[in-house]
Every structure is written in C-alpha cells, then in structure tokens.
Short mmCIF file of C-alpha atoms in Angstrom, two decimals:
data_model
loop_
_atom_site.label_atom_id
_atom_site.label_comp_id
_atom_site.label_asym_id
_atom_site.label_seq_id
_atom_site.Cartn_x
_atom_site.Cartn_y
_atom_site.Cartn_z
CA MET A 1 -14.08 -14.43 -23.50
CA ARG A 2 -16.30 -12.56 -21.07
CA LEU A 3 -16.37 -13.04 -17.32
CA PRO A 4 -18.68 -11.42 -14.76
CA LEU A 5 -16.96 -8.80 -12.64
CA LEU A 6 -16.50 -9.73 -8.97
CA LEU A 7 -19.28 -7.91 -7.21
CA ALA A 8 -19.43 -9.91 -3.98
CA SER A 9 -16.88 -8.48 -1.55
CA ALA A 10 -15.74 -9.62 1.86
CA ALA A 11 -17.37 -7.92 4.85
CA LEU A 12 -16.31 -4.31 4.89
CA ALA A 13 -14.28 -3.38 7.94
CA LEU A 14 -13.76 0.35 8.30
CA THR A 15 -13.26 1.68 11.79
CA ALA A 16 -15.60 4.57 12.48
CA GLY A 17 -16.43 7.15 15.03
CA ALA A 18 -20.02 7.81 16.06
CA ALA A 19 -22.40 6.78 13.27
CA THR A 20 -24.89 9.17 11.79
CA ALA A 21 -28.49 8.31 10.93
CA GLN A 22 -29.05 6.20 7.82
CA THR A 23 -30.44 7.81 4.73
CA PRO A 24 -33.05 5.64 2.95
CA MET A 25 -32.00 4.66 -0.55
CA GLY A 26 -34.34 3.49 -3.28
CA GLN A 27 -34.07 0.33 -5.34
CA ALA A 28 -34.40 -0.30 -9.05
CA PRO A 29 -35.20 -3.27 -11.26
CA GLN A 30 -32.42 -5.60 -12.33
CA SER A 31 -31.04 -6.41 -15.75
CA GLY A 32 -27.92 -8.26 -16.98
CA PRO A 33 -24.71 -8.38 -14.93
CA VAL A 34 -21.86 -5.95 -15.28
CA GLU A 35 -19.04 -7.69 -17.15
CA VAL A 36 -15.40 -7.11 -17.88
CA GLU A 37 -13.88 -8.30 -21.10
CA ILE A 38 -10.70 -10.36 -21.08
CA ASP A 39 -9.03 -10.44 -24.49
CA GLN A 40 -5.95 -12.63 -24.91
CA GLY A 41 -5.22 -12.47 -21.21
CA VAL A 42 -5.39 -8.68 -20.98
CA LEU A 43 -7.90 -7.17 -18.58
CA ARG A 44 -9.90 -4.31 -20.05
CA PRO A 45 -10.46 -1.80 -17.22
CA LEU A 46 -14.03 -1.24 -16.13
CA GLN A 47 -15.49 2.02 -17.40
CA ILE A 48 -16.77 3.97 -14.44
CA ALA A 49 -18.56 7.32 -14.53
CA ILE A 50 -17.50 9.46 -11.58
CA VAL A 51 -19.86 12.42 -11.45
CA PRO A 52 -18.33 15.52 -9.81
CA PHE A 53 -19.54 15.62 -6.21
CA THR A 54 -21.61 18.63 -5.17
CA GLY A 55 -20.81 20.94 -2.28
CA GLN A 56 -17.62 22.11 -0.59
CA ASN A 57 -14.50 20.39 -2.01
CA GLY A 58 -16.84 18.12 -3.98
CA SER A 59 -15.02 18.35 -7.30
CA GLN A 60 -11.66 17.78 -5.56
CA ILE A 61 -13.04 14.67 -3.82
CA SER A 62 -14.27 13.16 -7.08
CA GLY A 63 -10.96 14.07 -8.73
CA VAL A 64 -8.94 12.18 -6.11
CA ILE A 65 -11.27 9.18 -6.42
CA SER A 66 -10.86 9.18 -10.19
CA ASN A 67 -7.07 9.31 -9.96
CA ASN A 68 -6.98 6.55 -7.33
CA LEU A 69 -9.15 4.15 -9.32
CA LYS A 70 -7.36 4.83 -12.60
CA ARG A 71 -3.96 4.21 -11.02
CA SER A 72 -5.12 0.79 -9.78
CA GLY A 73 -5.33 -0.44 -13.38
CA PHE A 74 -8.79 -1.93 -12.89
CA PHE A 75 -10.78 1.17 -13.82
CA ASP A 76 -11.08 3.59 -16.73
CA PRO A 77 -12.89 6.73 -15.50
CA LEU A 78 -14.96 8.23 -18.28
CA ASN A 79 -14.51 11.83 -19.36
CA PRO A 80 -17.20 13.95 -17.60
CA ALA A 81 -17.71 15.80 -20.88
CA SER A 82 -19.37 12.64 -22.21
CA PHE A 83 -22.03 12.56 -19.47
CA ILE A 84 -25.59 13.00 -20.71
CA GLU A 85 -27.19 13.23 -17.27
CA THR A 86 -25.81 15.92 -14.96
CA GLY A 87 -26.79 17.28 -11.57
CA LEU A 88 -27.39 13.90 -9.94
CA SER A 89 -28.87 14.16 -6.46
CA LEU A 90 -28.38 11.65 -3.63
CA ALA A 91 -32.16 11.61 -3.28
CA ASN A 92 -32.57 9.99 -6.71
CA ALA A 93 -31.27 7.05 -8.72
CA PRO A 94 -29.55 7.70 -12.06
CA ASN A 95 -31.37 7.68 -15.39
CA PHE A 96 -29.87 4.31 -16.33
CA PRO A 97 -30.28 4.39 -20.14
CA GLN A 98 -28.35 7.67 -20.29
CA TRP A 99 -25.37 5.96 -18.62
CA THR A 100 -25.43 2.70 -20.56
CA ALA A 101 -25.60 4.81 -23.73
CA ILE A 102 -22.08 6.11 -23.03
CA GLY A 103 -20.73 2.71 -21.92
CA ALA A 104 -20.62 3.35 -18.19
CA GLN A 105 -20.45 0.03 -16.34
CA ALA A 106 -20.73 1.75 -12.95
CA VAL A 107 -21.90 5.19 -11.86
CA LEU A 108 -20.57 6.97 -8.76
CA TYR A 109 -21.92 10.28 -7.47
CA GLY A 110 -22.20 12.11 -4.19
CA GLY A 111 -22.35 15.37 -2.33
CA VAL A 112 -20.97 17.32 0.62
CA THR A 113 -23.38 18.92 3.11
CA GLN A 114 -22.32 21.42 5.75
CA ARG A 115 -23.41 20.77 9.36
CA ALA A 116 -24.23 23.43 11.94
CA ASP A 117 -21.29 22.31 14.11
CA GLY A 118 -18.83 23.02 11.29
CA ARG A 119 -18.37 19.41 10.22
CA VAL A 120 -19.54 18.01 6.89
CA ASP A 121 -21.47 14.96 5.75
CA VAL A 122 -20.17 13.29 2.60
CA GLY A 123 -22.62 10.86 1.04
CA PHE A 124 -22.18 8.80 -2.09
CA ARG A 125 -23.89 6.12 -4.17
CA LEU A 126 -22.50 3.52 -6.54
CA TYR A 127 -24.87 2.03 -9.15
CA ASP A 128 -24.77 -0.71 -11.77
CA PRO A 129 -26.65 0.92 -14.66
CA TYR A 130 -27.04 -2.36 -16.59
CA ARG A 131 -28.72 -4.21 -13.72
CA GLN A 132 -30.28 -0.92 -12.62
CA CYS A 133 -29.50 -1.45 -8.96
CA GLN A 134 -27.46 0.09 -6.18
CA LEU A 135 -24.14 -1.53 -5.36
CA VAL A 136 -23.26 0.42 -2.23
CA SER A 137 -23.95 3.69 -0.44
CA TYR A 138 -22.30 5.36 2.54
CA GLN A 139 -22.31 8.58 4.43
CA PHE A 140 -19.19 9.92 6.18
CA THR A 141 -19.03 12.66 8.76
CA ALA A 142 -15.76 14.55 9.16
CA THR A 143 -14.17 17.97 9.21
CA SER A 144 -13.90 19.81 5.91
CA GLU A 145 -10.10 19.59 6.13
CA GLN A 146 -10.35 15.80 5.87
CA TRP A 147 -11.73 15.83 2.33
CA ARG A 148 -8.72 13.94 0.91
CA ARG A 149 -9.03 11.28 3.58
CA MET A 150 -12.71 10.88 2.74
CA ALA A 151 -11.87 10.56 -0.96
CA HIS A 152 -9.45 7.73 -0.16
CA LYS A 153 -12.04 6.00 2.03
CA ILE A 154 -14.64 6.22 -0.75
CA SER A 155 -12.08 4.86 -3.23
CA ASP A 156 -11.49 1.88 -0.94
CA VAL A 157 -15.22 1.14 -0.72
CA VAL A 158 -15.67 1.34 -4.51
CA TYR A 159 -12.57 -0.76 -5.20
CA GLN A 160 -13.67 -3.45 -2.77
CA ARG A 161 -17.26 -3.55 -4.00
CA LEU A 162 -16.25 -3.89 -7.65
CA THR A 163 -13.23 -6.19 -7.35
CA GLY A 164 -13.99 -8.26 -4.26
CA GLU A 165 -10.61 -7.33 -2.77
CA SER A 166 -9.68 -4.91 0.00
CA GLY A 167 -8.76 -1.40 -1.00
CA PHE A 168 -5.39 0.24 -0.38
CA PHE A 169 -5.98 3.96 -0.94
CA ASP A 170 -6.37 5.10 2.67
CA THR A 171 -2.70 4.40 3.37
CA ARG A 172 0.63 6.17 3.58
CA VAL A 173 4.12 5.49 2.28
CA LEU A 174 7.28 5.93 4.32
CA PHE A 175 10.54 6.38 2.42
CA VAL A 176 13.92 8.06 2.28
CA SER A 177 13.76 11.30 0.29
CA GLU A 178 16.98 12.44 -1.31
CA SER A 179 18.37 15.83 -2.23
CA GLY A 180 21.75 17.34 -2.94
CA THR A 181 24.57 15.90 -5.05
CA GLN A 182 26.17 12.47 -5.19
CA THR A 183 29.05 13.69 -3.03
CA ASN A 184 26.89 15.74 -0.66
CA ARG A 185 23.59 13.89 -0.41
CA LEU A 186 20.93 14.73 2.13
CA SER A 187 18.60 11.90 3.16
CA ARG A 188 15.47 12.52 5.21
CA LEU A 189 12.83 10.19 6.52
CA THR A 190 9.62 11.25 4.77
CA ILE A 191 5.99 10.20 4.92
CA VAL A 192 3.38 10.85 2.24
CA ASP A 193 -0.16 9.80 1.36
CA GLN A 194 -0.18 6.86 -1.06
CA ASP A 195 -1.09 9.20 -3.93
CA GLY A 196 1.88 11.51 -3.25
CA ALA A 197 -0.02 14.23 -1.38
CA ASN A 198 0.93 15.78 1.96
CA PRO A 199 4.67 14.95 2.12
CA PHE A 200 6.15 15.55 5.57
CA TYR A 201 9.78 15.30 6.73
CA LEU A 202 10.24 13.32 9.93
CA THR A 203 14.01 13.92 10.13
CA GLN A 204 16.04 16.92 9.00
CA GLY A 205 19.05 15.36 7.30
CA ASP A 206 21.57 15.30 10.16
CA GLU A 207 21.68 11.47 9.94
CA VAL A 208 21.77 8.98 7.09
CA ILE A 209 18.42 7.18 7.08
CA MET A 210 17.97 3.56 6.02
CA SER A 211 15.32 0.83 6.03
CA PRO A 212 12.16 2.59 7.27
CA ARG A 213 9.31 0.19 8.04
CA PHE A 214 5.75 0.36 9.42
CA SER A 215 4.27 -1.75 12.15
CA MET A 216 1.38 -3.44 10.34
CA ASN A 217 -0.85 -3.56 13.43
CA ASN A 218 -0.29 0.12 14.23
CA PRO A 219 0.12 2.53 11.28
CA ASP A 220 1.45 5.18 13.68
CA GLU A 221 4.44 3.08 14.74
CA ILE A 222 7.53 2.94 12.53
CA THR A 223 11.14 1.81 12.78
CA TYR A 224 14.27 2.80 10.86
CA VAL A 225 18.07 2.84 10.99
CA ALA A 226 19.94 6.11 11.54
CA LEU A 227 23.66 6.36 10.83
CA GLY A 228 25.68 9.09 12.52
CA LYS A 229 29.41 9.84 12.48
CA ASP A 230 30.19 7.20 15.08
CA TYR A 231 26.98 5.20 15.55
CA SER A 232 24.23 3.18 13.92
CA ARG A 233 20.93 2.93 15.77
CA ILE A 234 17.51 1.42 15.32
CA TYR A 235 14.75 3.81 16.33
CA LEU A 236 11.10 3.37 17.10
CA TYR A 237 9.10 6.45 16.14
CA ASN A 238 5.46 7.13 16.97
CA LEU A 239 3.88 9.29 14.27
CA ALA A 240 0.97 10.34 16.50
CA THR A 241 3.09 11.62 19.39
CA GLY A 242 6.42 12.35 17.68
CA ARG A 243 8.23 10.30 20.35
CA ARG A 244 11.48 8.67 19.17
CA GLU A 245 13.15 5.87 21.11
CA SER A 246 16.39 3.98 20.44
CA LEU A 247 16.40 0.20 20.83
CA GLY A 248 19.77 0.54 22.53
CA GLU A 249 23.46 0.37 21.70
CA PHE A 250 24.70 -2.75 19.93
CA ASP A 251 28.21 -4.08 19.49
CA GLY A 252 28.31 -3.63 15.72
CA GLN A 253 26.41 -1.92 12.92
CA VAL A 254 22.66 -2.60 12.73
CA LEU A 255 20.75 -3.14 9.50
CA ALA A 256 17.29 -3.74 8.04
CA PRO A 257 14.81 -3.78 10.96
CA ARG A 258 11.30 -5.09 10.36
CA PHE A 259 8.34 -5.61 12.71
CA SER A 260 6.49 -8.86 13.19
CA ASN A 261 2.89 -8.40 12.06
CA ASP A 262 1.59 -8.19 15.63
CA GLY A 263 4.16 -5.49 16.42
CA SER A 264 5.63 -7.41 19.37
CA ARG A 265 9.06 -8.16 17.84
CA ILE A 266 11.61 -6.64 15.51
CA ALA A 267 13.98 -8.71 13.39
CA PHE A 268 17.19 -7.08 12.14
CA SER A 269 20.85 -7.78 11.39
CA ILE A 270 24.05 -6.87 13.20
CA ILE A 271 27.45 -6.69 11.52
CA ARG A 272 29.92 -7.88 14.11
CA GLY A 273 33.47 -9.19 13.70
CA GLY A 274 33.17 -9.38 9.92
CA ASN A 275 30.02 -11.47 10.13
CA THR A 276 26.41 -10.41 9.62
CA ASP A 277 23.63 -12.31 11.41
CA VAL A 278 19.90 -12.05 12.01
CA TYR A 279 18.60 -11.22 15.47
CA VAL A 280 15.12 -10.76 16.95
CA MET A 281 14.22 -8.45 19.82
CA ASN A 282 11.13 -8.81 21.99
CA LEU A 283 9.92 -5.21 22.26
CA ARG A 284 8.23 -5.76 25.61
CA THR A 285 11.16 -7.36 27.43
CA ARG A 286 13.95 -6.04 25.13
CA GLN A 287 15.41 -9.54 25.13
CA LEU A 288 17.68 -10.11 22.12
CA SER A 289 17.98 -13.52 20.42
CA ARG A 290 20.48 -14.48 17.75
CA LEU A 291 18.89 -16.59 14.99
CA THR A 292 21.74 -17.21 12.51
CA SER A 293 25.43 -17.97 13.01
CA ASP A 294 26.59 -19.06 9.57
CA PRO A 295 29.74 -17.34 8.21
CA GLY A 296 28.88 -14.67 5.68
CA ILE A 297 26.03 -12.21 5.35
CA ASP A 298 22.55 -13.03 6.72
CA THR A 299 20.30 -10.00 6.48
CA SER A 300 16.96 -8.42 5.46
CA PRO A 301 14.66 -10.59 7.60
CA SER A 302 10.91 -10.44 7.00
CA PHE A 303 8.26 -12.19 9.13
CA SER A 304 5.43 -14.24 7.70
CA PRO A 305 2.00 -12.76 8.58
CA ASP A 306 1.42 -15.37 11.29
CA GLY A 307 4.83 -14.62 12.82
CA ASN A 308 5.94 -18.24 12.68
CA GLN A 309 8.54 -17.94 9.90
CA ILE A 310 11.15 -15.52 8.63
CA VAL A 311 12.53 -15.12 5.11
CA PHE A 312 16.00 -13.58 4.78
CA THR A 313 18.93 -13.13 2.40
CA SER A 314 22.18 -15.08 2.84
CA ASP A 315 25.32 -15.54 0.76
CA ARG A 316 26.42 -18.64 2.70
CA SER A 317 26.31 -20.68 -0.52
CA GLY A 318 28.60 -18.26 -2.34
CA SER A 319 25.93 -15.98 -3.81
CA ALA A 320 22.95 -14.12 -2.38
CA ARG A 321 19.89 -16.39 -2.12
CA LEU A 322 16.65 -16.37 -0.18
CA TYR A 323 16.24 -18.62 2.85
CA THR A 324 13.41 -19.29 5.26
CA MET A 325 13.53 -20.40 8.89
CA ARG A 326 11.22 -20.76 11.83
CA ALA A 327 10.90 -17.70 14.03
CA ASP A 328 13.25 -19.27 16.59
CA GLY A 329 15.99 -19.71 13.96
CA SER A 330 15.53 -23.44 13.38
CA GLY A 331 14.84 -25.12 10.04
CA GLN A 332 16.96 -22.83 7.86
CA ARG A 333 16.73 -23.77 4.19
CA PRO A 334 17.22 -22.09 0.80
CA ILE A 335 14.15 -21.44 -1.33
CA SER A 336 15.28 -19.35 -4.34
CA ARG A 337 16.13 -21.58 -7.28
CA GLY A 338 16.93 -19.39 -10.26
CA GLY A 339 20.20 -17.81 -11.29
CA GLY A 340 21.19 -14.34 -10.17
CA LEU A 341 21.41 -12.59 -6.82
CA TYR A 342 18.32 -12.37 -4.58
CA THR A 343 17.95 -9.65 -1.96
CA ALA A 344 15.38 -7.61 0.03
CA PRO A 345 12.68 -10.28 0.54
CA ALA A 346 9.26 -9.16 1.78
CA TRP A 347 6.52 -11.58 2.85
CA SER A 348 3.09 -10.76 1.42
CA PRO A 349 0.40 -9.72 3.93
CA ARG A 350 -1.72 -12.51 2.41
CA GLY A 351 1.00 -14.99 3.35
CA ASP A 352 1.10 -16.68 -0.05
CA LEU A 353 4.00 -14.92 -1.79
CA ILE A 354 7.43 -13.47 -1.14
CA ALA A 355 8.56 -10.41 -3.10
CA PHE A 356 12.25 -9.86 -3.82
CA THR A 357 14.86 -7.90 -5.72
CA LYS A 358 16.88 -9.93 -8.21
CA GLN A 359 20.03 -8.99 -10.08
CA SER A 360 20.71 -10.96 -13.25
CA GLY A 361 21.61 -10.37 -16.88
CA GLY A 362 23.00 -6.93 -16.12
CA ARG A 363 19.59 -5.71 -14.91
CA PHE A 364 17.59 -5.50 -11.69
CA HIS A 365 14.17 -7.06 -11.29
CA ILE A 366 11.24 -6.99 -8.87
CA GLY A 367 9.62 -10.40 -8.63
CA VAL A 368 7.52 -12.72 -6.51
CA MET A 369 7.66 -16.42 -5.69
CA ASN A 370 5.66 -18.88 -3.66
CA THR A 371 6.84 -19.30 -0.08
CA ASP A 372 8.59 -22.58 -0.98
CA GLY A 373 10.48 -20.90 -3.83
CA THR A 374 8.37 -22.27 -6.67
CA GLY A 375 6.44 -20.19 -9.19
CA GLU A 376 8.95 -17.35 -9.54
CA ARG A 377 7.63 -14.48 -11.66
CA ILE A 378 9.37 -11.25 -12.65
CA LEU A 379 7.01 -8.26 -12.48
CA SER A 380 9.32 -5.40 -13.41
CA SER A 381 12.84 -5.00 -14.83
CA SER A 382 15.07 -1.99 -15.47
CA TYR A 383 18.55 -0.56 -15.16
CA PHE A 384 18.19 -0.47 -11.35
CA GLU A 385 15.33 -1.20 -8.97
CA GLU A 386 15.15 -2.52 -5.43
CA GLY A 387 13.32 -2.70 -2.11
CA PRO A 388 9.82 -4.14 -2.69
CA SER A 389 7.14 -3.28 -0.13
CA TRP A 390 3.59 -4.68 -0.24
CA ALA A 391 0.36 -2.72 -0.21
CA PRO A 392 -1.88 -3.99 2.62
CA ASN A 393 -4.16 -5.88 0.20
CA GLY A 394 -1.23 -7.90 -1.16
CA ARG A 395 -1.88 -6.96 -4.80
CA TYR A 396 0.50 -4.02 -5.35
CA ILE A 397 4.19 -3.54 -4.60
CA ALA A 398 6.09 -0.29 -4.14
CA PHE A 399 9.78 -0.15 -5.03
CA ALA A 400 12.56 2.25 -6.00
CA ARG A 401 13.73 2.55 -9.62
CA GLN A 402 16.54 4.46 -11.29
CA VAL A 403 16.96 5.00 -15.02
CA PRO A 404 20.45 5.39 -16.55
CA GLY A 405 21.76 8.85 -15.73
CA GLY A 406 18.62 9.69 -13.78
CA ASP A 407 17.49 9.89 -10.17
CA THR A 408 15.99 7.17 -8.00
CA ARG A 409 12.21 7.51 -7.65
CA LEU A 410 9.29 5.55 -6.24
CA TRP A 411 7.32 3.20 -8.48
CA THR A 412 4.55 0.63 -8.09
CA VAL A 413 3.65 -2.60 -9.88
CA ASP A 414 0.67 -4.93 -9.53
CA LEU A 415 0.86 -8.72 -9.25
CA SER A 416 0.14 -9.21 -12.93
CA GLY A 417 3.09 -7.04 -13.91
CA ARG A 418 0.68 -5.20 -16.21
CA VAL A 419 0.31 -2.02 -14.17
CA VAL A 420 3.75 -0.43 -13.69
CA SER A 421 3.87 3.28 -13.00
CA GLN A 422 5.73 5.97 -11.14
CA ALA A 423 4.20 6.58 -7.75
CA GLY A 424 2.34 9.77 -6.90
CA TYR A 425 5.35 11.30 -5.19
CA GLN A 426 7.41 12.79 -8.03
CA GLU A 427 10.63 13.79 -6.26
CA ARG A 428 13.73 11.68 -5.55
CA GLY A 429 13.20 8.86 -3.09
CA SER A 430 14.17 5.30 -2.20
CA ASP A 431 13.43 2.44 0.21
CA PRO A 432 9.62 2.75 0.30
CA ALA A 433 7.48 1.10 2.97
CA TRP A 434 3.70 0.85 2.55
CA SER A 435 1.51 1.24 5.64
CA GLY A 436 -1.53 -0.78 6.53
CA LEU A 437 -4.97 0.78 6.17
CA LEU A 438 -5.44 3.77 8.43
CA ASP A 439 -8.28 2.22 10.39
CA ALA A 440 -8.15 4.84 13.11
CA PRO A 441 -9.50 8.09 11.59
CA PRO A 442 -7.97 11.36 12.81
CA THR A 443 -11.25 12.73 14.18
CA ASN A 444 -14.87 11.61 14.16
CA LEU A 445 -14.78 10.12 10.67
CA GLY A 446 -18.09 8.36 11.21
CA LEU A 447 -19.62 6.23 8.51
CA ASN A 448 -22.94 4.67 7.86
CA GLN A 449 -24.06 2.14 5.25
CA SER A 450 -27.44 1.89 3.62
CA PRO A 451 -28.81 -1.32 2.07
CA ASP A 452 -27.68 -2.48 -1.36
CA SER A 453 -30.17 -3.65 -3.93
CA CYS A 454 -27.77 -5.50 -6.26
CA PRO A 455 -27.46 -9.21 -5.42
CA ALA A 456 -23.96 -10.58 -4.94
#
C-alpha cells in the first residue's frame, strides 16, 4: 500500500544567535504528494538527491548530511553521478522534471558564502520535485571551523521536515573507550559527535570509569563513576569549563548515577553491608534520601521524563526484574513479565517506553516495553549487548555489543528493530550515553527561515 510521507512537522525549535536577514525564496506550482511505499510492513527509504554544496567545505557538508540521513534508515541518498541538473544556485528553484526523471522524492542543495568578518553564511533549500514546491529553507551564520556542526543542524531540519519527528544529529555520545589487554585494560571517559567524529578523552586512564550519563537539560553537564585503588566516587563534570566535582564520600561503593530530566537530582545505588539500594541526591542541597531497603540488589535507577517515577532493576524476587516506584520511593512494583534477566532500564525521553537489556536463551537482547510492562519487544539480539541509551527524539537507542572473540563496540538500533548498525565511532567502547540536542551553539550560529510553499 502507499501512504503519504509525513510532511507536517512540529514547530522547529533551534536556539540561535543573532539572526541574519532573510533571503526571499520563490514558489512553484504544486502537483501530487511525495509518497513512501510500504511493502509487507517494510519501509522503503525516501530517495533524496543531495546536491554537493558550493563554496568552502561545501562538499564535506553535503557528505556529512548524506551519511546522517542514510544512517537514520529513512532515507536513500541518490548517487550524484545520476544527477541530470548540476550547478544549482540558491537563487533558483530546481528543474523539477529532471529530478523526478531520476526518482528523486526530495532535492536538497545549498552553498557557503564567505563574509568580510571571516564568518560564513550557509544557506540551503529543500524541495519536493513532484509537488514542485519548497519544503524548507534556512541560512546559518557561523565560523568556517563549524562546518560539521552546520551539517548536523541541516540534517536535523531535513529529518524533521520529512518525517514529522525531531532530529537527533546535532548531538554527542559519551562512553567508556577501551584499550589494552584483558588483564591490563585502560578505560577512559570519551566524548564524540554522534557520527563518530571529533573523539576527545576526558580522563586519562588512571581510574576505572563506569556509567557516564548526560544531564538532559544541559548537554554540557555529565556524571560518571570513577573507581580508584581505595575509592569509588560519583563526579559531576562540566564539559564547557572542564570543572570536575565529587558528590562526596559515601559509606560503600557507588553505582549507576543518572540525572533527573530537569538536572536537579541524581539517582544512584550504594553497596553497603552486602546490600545494594537506590538513593537520590538533591544537587542543590546535597540532601541524600534512601528509596529502597529490600534485601538484595536494587540498582540502575532511571527517572521518567516528568521526574515523578523511577524504573530500576531488583533481584528481590530471586531473579533480576524491572520495577517502578514513585520518586519518593513509594509504590514499588514489578513490571517486567517475561522470562530471563532484565537489567539497565532507561526511560524514553517521550515517556512512553522503557528500554532494557535482557539475558535469556543464552543470548543478550536490547528491547523496549510500555511503562506498565506490557508490549515487550526485542529490537536486537546477539552474543552480548547491554546498556541502552535513548537518542533525544526517542526513536533510536545506542548500546554496546560484542561478537564472539571480538571487542565491544558501540551500536544503534531504531524502534522498529529494522535499522541496526555499528555506530560511527569504530574503536572499542562500552556504556554509551546519548546527549540531548546541542541547543546552545558554540559561537554565533545564527539561523533564519524563509517561507515554505508546500502545504502541510
């Protein structure tokens, strides 16, 4: 059957610096709607023509956009060698029949213009060649060194306009990179762009690093556990300033910290006296509250987006299951219902699903379930995989996977389970954490929208 592609998106919210003047964009007559074809439940990716951008770093920008969109699973960028029309200018609309002739369902093109002050303007247009109308057009102003960041921003705009969902490309991934041998392993806290570019070590390997996590309301604020010879500590680390701060000394080993979505609290576990329980700390007052007291292991807490509930793992019933409770510790109840061991729960930023790691049948699985435990679905299975972390749009999940005899590396899967692939970072790594959108640009990344001519 054929269904119209979602072209009406939610209001675009990209934080900008000072806006530049709008560039008038022409309109064109309309024809039939762009469609995607669904055949036996399999989505056929939309064929998009991404014309190499003109100007400084233009071809690199369009290359990053192409890779981003292809990796999402929703798009199939056409080979530029098939393009009939070349040399598209932002001043003109495409020659629509030349794009429909090669099957392009959307056409993206743009250019980079140097400013006198050393900055650059990056403009782009996205057209529907079948309806012969403009879908969206923006102009960014930034430094030339920010070309990758601009490519990710453009990818987010295109993804949102053509799917109706928020993008996730202008984000970063925090994880534990690994080197050395099994007996002499070096673990370092590492941050990388979501496509694997610009890896940067935040620690130098003098501590064992565990459970890195982002604050979802501040992509510059992270937390993690560091294990030394005679200590375990939870640190707060500000990526913008490089300031690192310990949450204090605790009587016992600390595990699995995670921020509430508003960044005001951190939930984590403490192993004390042979028992492991969930605690919450108010980051303003540093007041610590104990939420669980059942014998056994209660760990890996994750807040719901509204901060009112927490999902966690407990073996109080004899095997590891998922439980939820109110944020004050009341109302504890099991939700996982299938066989196997459930660990590492992560509440979706949309609030509708909980991701988890499951061990059953001699294999490990990444899955999701509704927040009441119903509707369990396995998205990925292999010899070993663990630690799901949601993209900010709630459609993709990052996790760590190991093949027999191989190294642990970062992977991603979408909610359909159809798009499973190794992440952009190709080296050894584990325990990924996906940031929110980087709404605060590094410098003057102004943007400016011109009117669309395609109806929603």
